[in-house]
Amino acid sequence: MSKIVLGQNQYGKAEVRLVKITRDTKRHEIEDVTVTSQLRGDLDAVHTEGDNAHVVATDTQKNTVYAFARDGVGSIETFAMRLGQHFTGEFEWITGGRWEIEQYSWARIPVDGEGHDHSFVRSSDERRNTVVTIDGDRTWIVSGLSNMVVLKSTGSEFRGYPKDKYTTLQETSDRILATSVSARWRYLTTDVDFDKTFENVRAVMLEAFATTHSLALQQSLFQMGSAVLEAHPEIAEVKFSMPNKHHFLVDLEPFGLDNPGEVFFAADRPYGLIEATVEREDAPDAGRAWDSVPGFC
């Protein structure tokens, strides 16, 4: 029988909920994130012998997240790197790890036409996220967004596909195109204005979705990714996962009514799921950047 050994491993505190209110002026700021910290390194003994000498308690990792937030969160990428550099610098046997952060957006409640100083409303289910991976002296950053729901009420077609005895879908030259965009992009450097870049990447994606006369959701996806890479040389690739949020025209003839493309049934499942990577042909190897970013091809 071959020898049994320990393979790759990591451990930490998952989904630490953190809300930071900055109140140094009368106009408060809110930062709302979920942080996961996972450490890697010389951890064989705890698995094979139950020796905890190298185990930085997951509770300690949680407390470190809260303590670091006292100075502010800032960009989630920078905050994740701060945590990673702390753990790999403070404990010599911790040689790397994975720090994932998801950020929730809040908008100021308008009062008399102005955003209130200290009252907020959750703006949507859309979330910003990042995964920072450290392995020795190398750092990879994969950032992105999820649940960005978009819709085109026209400017989309779907026809020319093969048909067999099981095909019932009718071709169309004018349809609603809707999806919930989840996208992740890999940075080529850590020297980035992450907040500014995130806002611009999001804006570029939205503009490409809006202006592309879509013959397929795949085409829209590729145009969105291409636009991001053209605008941002510091990004190597963009991965997308985009479900097709189907809208079916309702037959109103039984009620003696026509329906000139105005009344639809929004179906939630089943749904088409489109996933792809748009990348630079000469992009450097991704290393461990995508090792623990599930759900993307």
XYZ file of C-alpha atoms in Angstrom:
297
model
C 0.000 0.000 0.000
C 1.324 3.438 -0.889
C 2.119 5.916 1.873
C -0.699 8.250 2.911
C 0.327 11.907 3.139
C -1.322 15.284 3.640
C -2.114 17.245 0.500
C -2.818 20.933 -0.021
C -4.651 22.525 2.857
C -5.777 25.829 4.317
C -7.875 26.973 7.252
C -9.284 30.167 8.678
C -12.352 32.151 9.633
C -15.055 32.342 6.984
C -17.531 35.159 6.357
C -16.603 37.657 9.052
C -19.319 40.338 8.891
C -17.947 43.836 9.297
C -19.603 47.241 9.143
C -17.322 50.253 9.577
C -18.814 53.710 10.167
C -16.443 56.629 9.721
C -17.792 59.524 11.756
C -14.916 62.041 11.865
C -17.258 64.629 10.322
C -21.029 65.159 10.529
C -21.328 63.365 7.173
C -20.746 59.707 7.962
C -19.386 57.029 5.614
C -20.341 53.345 5.669
C -18.262 50.344 4.621
C -20.037 46.972 4.694
C -18.037 43.832 3.900
C -17.777 40.109 4.513
C -14.200 38.869 4.966
C -12.838 35.328 4.752
C -9.269 34.677 5.921
C -7.523 31.360 5.200
C -3.902 30.544 6.023
C -1.431 28.139 4.400
C 2.023 27.043 5.463
C 3.767 24.537 7.737
C 0.605 22.956 9.100
C 1.351 19.263 8.773
C 1.654 18.593 12.515
C -1.827 19.780 13.428
C -3.345 17.452 10.824
C -1.197 14.379 11.496
C -0.553 14.738 15.244
C -3.067 17.266 16.574
C -0.193 19.618 17.470
C -1.590 23.175 17.564
C 1.770 24.961 17.896
C 1.451 26.481 14.405
C -2.299 27.108 14.481
C -3.179 30.793 14.471
C -6.673 30.441 15.914
C -9.514 31.272 13.554
C -10.860 33.519 16.327
C -7.570 35.447 16.195
C -8.019 35.879 12.465
C -11.533 37.239 13.038
C -10.300 39.677 15.683
C -7.522 40.864 13.379
C -10.102 41.760 10.729
C -11.989 43.924 13.217
C -8.825 45.511 14.606
C -7.503 46.419 11.167
C -10.879 47.986 10.316
C -10.344 50.533 13.087
C -8.064 52.403 10.666
C -10.627 52.078 7.860
C -11.231 49.511 5.167
C -10.556 51.486 1.992
C -10.413 49.471 -1.203
C -11.199 45.838 -0.484
C -8.116 44.752 -2.443
C -5.807 46.841 -0.267
C -7.519 45.652 2.916
C -7.101 42.001 1.858
C -3.418 42.582 1.105
C -2.953 44.260 4.508
C -4.358 41.173 6.197
C -2.256 38.814 4.097
C 0.954 40.725 4.690
C 0.236 40.790 8.419
C -0.269 37.050 8.821
C 2.651 36.047 6.588
C 4.906 38.588 8.303
C 3.846 37.942 11.904
C 4.034 34.130 11.826
C 7.101 32.737 10.078
C 5.492 29.348 9.388
C 2.561 30.949 7.549
C 3.841 31.217 3.989
C 0.684 32.298 2.235
C -3.058 32.189 2.171
C -6.269 33.423 0.676
C -8.261 36.496 1.645
C -11.674 36.991 0.100
C -13.830 40.071 0.590
C -17.343 40.796 -0.603
C -18.628 44.381 -0.382
C -22.241 45.576 -0.212
C -23.235 48.966 -1.544
C -25.299 51.540 0.333
C -26.738 54.794 -1.008
C -27.621 57.889 0.965
C -31.343 58.399 1.517
C -32.385 61.574 -0.341
C -33.945 64.266 1.831
C -34.976 67.569 0.224
C -33.030 66.576 -2.869
C -29.764 65.855 -1.027
C -28.261 62.648 0.314
C -28.709 62.439 4.081
C -25.568 62.713 6.229
C -26.108 59.518 8.212
C -29.051 57.567 6.757
C -28.591 54.951 4.058
C -30.519 52.416 1.973
C -29.110 49.222 0.475
C -29.001 50.069 -3.212
C -29.237 46.576 -4.757
C -28.131 42.951 -4.485
C -25.078 43.746 -6.596
C -21.795 43.083 -4.807
C -18.160 43.929 -5.353
C -15.610 41.250 -4.486
C -11.960 40.305 -4.465
C -9.738 37.311 -3.748
C -6.110 37.999 -2.802
C -3.830 34.949 -2.856
C -0.312 35.005 -1.397
C 2.236 32.244 -1.905
C 5.702 33.104 -0.636
C 6.773 36.347 -2.286
C 4.050 36.252 -4.952
C 0.656 37.974 -4.733
C -2.291 37.545 -7.090
C -5.418 39.696 -7.119
C -8.695 38.658 -8.730
C -11.481 41.212 -8.354
C -14.973 41.506 -9.700
C -18.672 41.887 -9.159
C -21.750 39.698 -8.907
C -25.509 40.086 -9.333
C -25.271 43.056 -11.712
C -28.679 42.688 -13.367
C -28.981 44.286 -16.821
C -31.685 44.279 -19.497
C -32.104 45.439 -23.108
C -35.717 45.843 -24.224
C -34.659 45.629 -27.893
C -31.461 45.445 -29.920
C -31.161 41.696 -29.450
C -31.816 38.752 -31.775
C -31.516 34.976 -31.635
C -31.779 33.014 -34.859
C -29.804 30.792 -37.212
C -29.304 27.989 -34.673
C -29.606 24.292 -35.623
C -32.978 22.630 -35.177
C -33.907 19.025 -34.577
C -37.059 17.145 -33.563
C -36.758 18.470 -29.995
C -36.486 22.142 -30.955
C -39.537 24.242 -30.138
C -37.909 27.652 -29.651
C -38.907 30.121 -32.347
C -36.355 32.390 -33.989
C -36.637 36.093 -33.227
C -35.125 39.286 -34.592
C -36.299 41.374 -31.637
C -36.250 40.112 -28.082
C -35.570 41.160 -24.505
C -32.016 40.327 -23.460
C -31.468 40.185 -19.706
C -28.814 38.655 -17.487
C -27.244 38.846 -14.055
C -23.547 39.487 -14.627
C -20.924 37.876 -12.440
C -17.433 38.816 -13.581
C -13.923 38.410 -12.196
C -10.776 39.987 -13.583
C -7.121 39.239 -12.856
C -4.761 42.108 -12.246
C -1.213 42.029 -13.585
C 0.083 44.254 -10.776
C -0.709 45.253 -7.208
C 0.022 48.923 -7.975
C -3.530 49.919 -8.911
C -6.074 52.512 -7.848
C -8.560 49.724 -7.142
C -11.616 51.855 -6.371
C -11.232 53.975 -9.500
C -10.508 50.939 -11.668
C -13.527 49.037 -10.346
C -15.883 51.905 -11.131
C -14.477 52.257 -14.642
C -14.524 48.534 -15.409
C -18.161 48.401 -14.338
C -19.019 51.424 -16.486
C -17.205 49.967 -19.518
C -19.089 46.676 -19.175
C -22.431 48.434 -18.955
C -21.729 50.615 -21.978
C -20.657 47.616 -24.062
C -23.802 45.704 -23.077
C -26.002 48.663 -23.969
C -24.414 49.519 -27.306
C -23.862 46.028 -28.740
C -26.600 44.899 -31.111
C -26.624 41.384 -29.741
C -27.049 38.311 -31.926
C -26.354 36.086 -28.905
C -25.581 36.575 -25.227
C -22.157 35.073 -25.961
C -21.454 37.955 -28.335
C -22.421 40.519 -25.701
C -20.168 38.782 -23.169
C -17.181 38.894 -25.518
C -17.750 42.560 -26.349
C -17.941 43.425 -22.641
C -14.690 41.600 -21.874
C -12.909 43.036 -24.897
C -13.889 46.575 -23.933
C -12.469 46.066 -20.435
C -9.139 44.741 -21.718
C -8.838 47.545 -24.272
C -9.400 50.158 -21.564
C -7.246 48.556 -18.853
C -3.769 47.239 -19.731
C -3.289 46.298 -16.060
C -5.903 43.523 -16.421
C -4.894 40.180 -17.968
C -8.257 38.462 -18.372
C -11.924 38.636 -17.465
C -14.076 35.616 -16.622
C -17.854 35.828 -16.910
C -20.787 33.785 -15.687
C -24.040 35.127 -17.166
C -27.406 33.365 -16.840
C -29.945 34.226 -19.500
C -32.932 35.725 -17.657
C -35.620 34.658 -20.089
C -38.643 36.832 -20.902
C -41.378 35.108 -22.890
C -44.062 36.981 -24.816
C -47.510 36.331 -23.324
C -50.256 35.210 -25.712
C -53.111 37.670 -25.195
C -55.242 36.433 -28.126
C -57.580 34.428 -25.830
C -58.585 37.792 -24.329
C -59.090 39.444 -27.710
C -55.937 41.511 -27.306
C -52.821 41.910 -29.393
C -49.332 41.939 -27.849
C -46.874 43.975 -29.915
C -43.879 42.998 -27.784
C -45.044 44.670 -24.598
C -46.270 42.039 -22.104
C -43.842 39.318 -21.006
C -43.593 36.485 -18.520
C -40.266 36.608 -16.639
C -39.150 33.018 -16.032
C -36.622 32.303 -13.284
C -35.768 28.678 -14.192
C -34.595 26.755 -16.041
C -32.229 29.218 -17.677
C -29.413 29.277 -20.164
C -25.998 29.780 -18.517
C -23.227 31.389 -20.547
C -19.652 31.287 -19.193
C -16.415 32.276 -20.880
C -13.012 33.878 -20.395
C -11.881 36.864 -22.444
C -8.108 37.124 -22.249
C -5.009 38.662 -23.720
C -3.253 36.244 -26.039
C 0.118 37.116 -24.484
C -1.043 37.300 -20.870
C 1.442 35.868 -18.344
C 0.616 32.614 -16.595
C -2.081 32.978 -13.943
C -0.139 30.974 -11.350
C -2.377 30.331 -8.329
C -4.677 33.287 -8.967
C -7.740 31.191 -9.844
C -7.072 28.203 -7.564
C -9.840 29.088 -5.140
C -12.221 31.198 -7.235
C -14.999 28.685 -7.958
C -17.776 28.937 -10.468
C -15.883 30.277 -13.481
C -14.557 28.324 -16.431
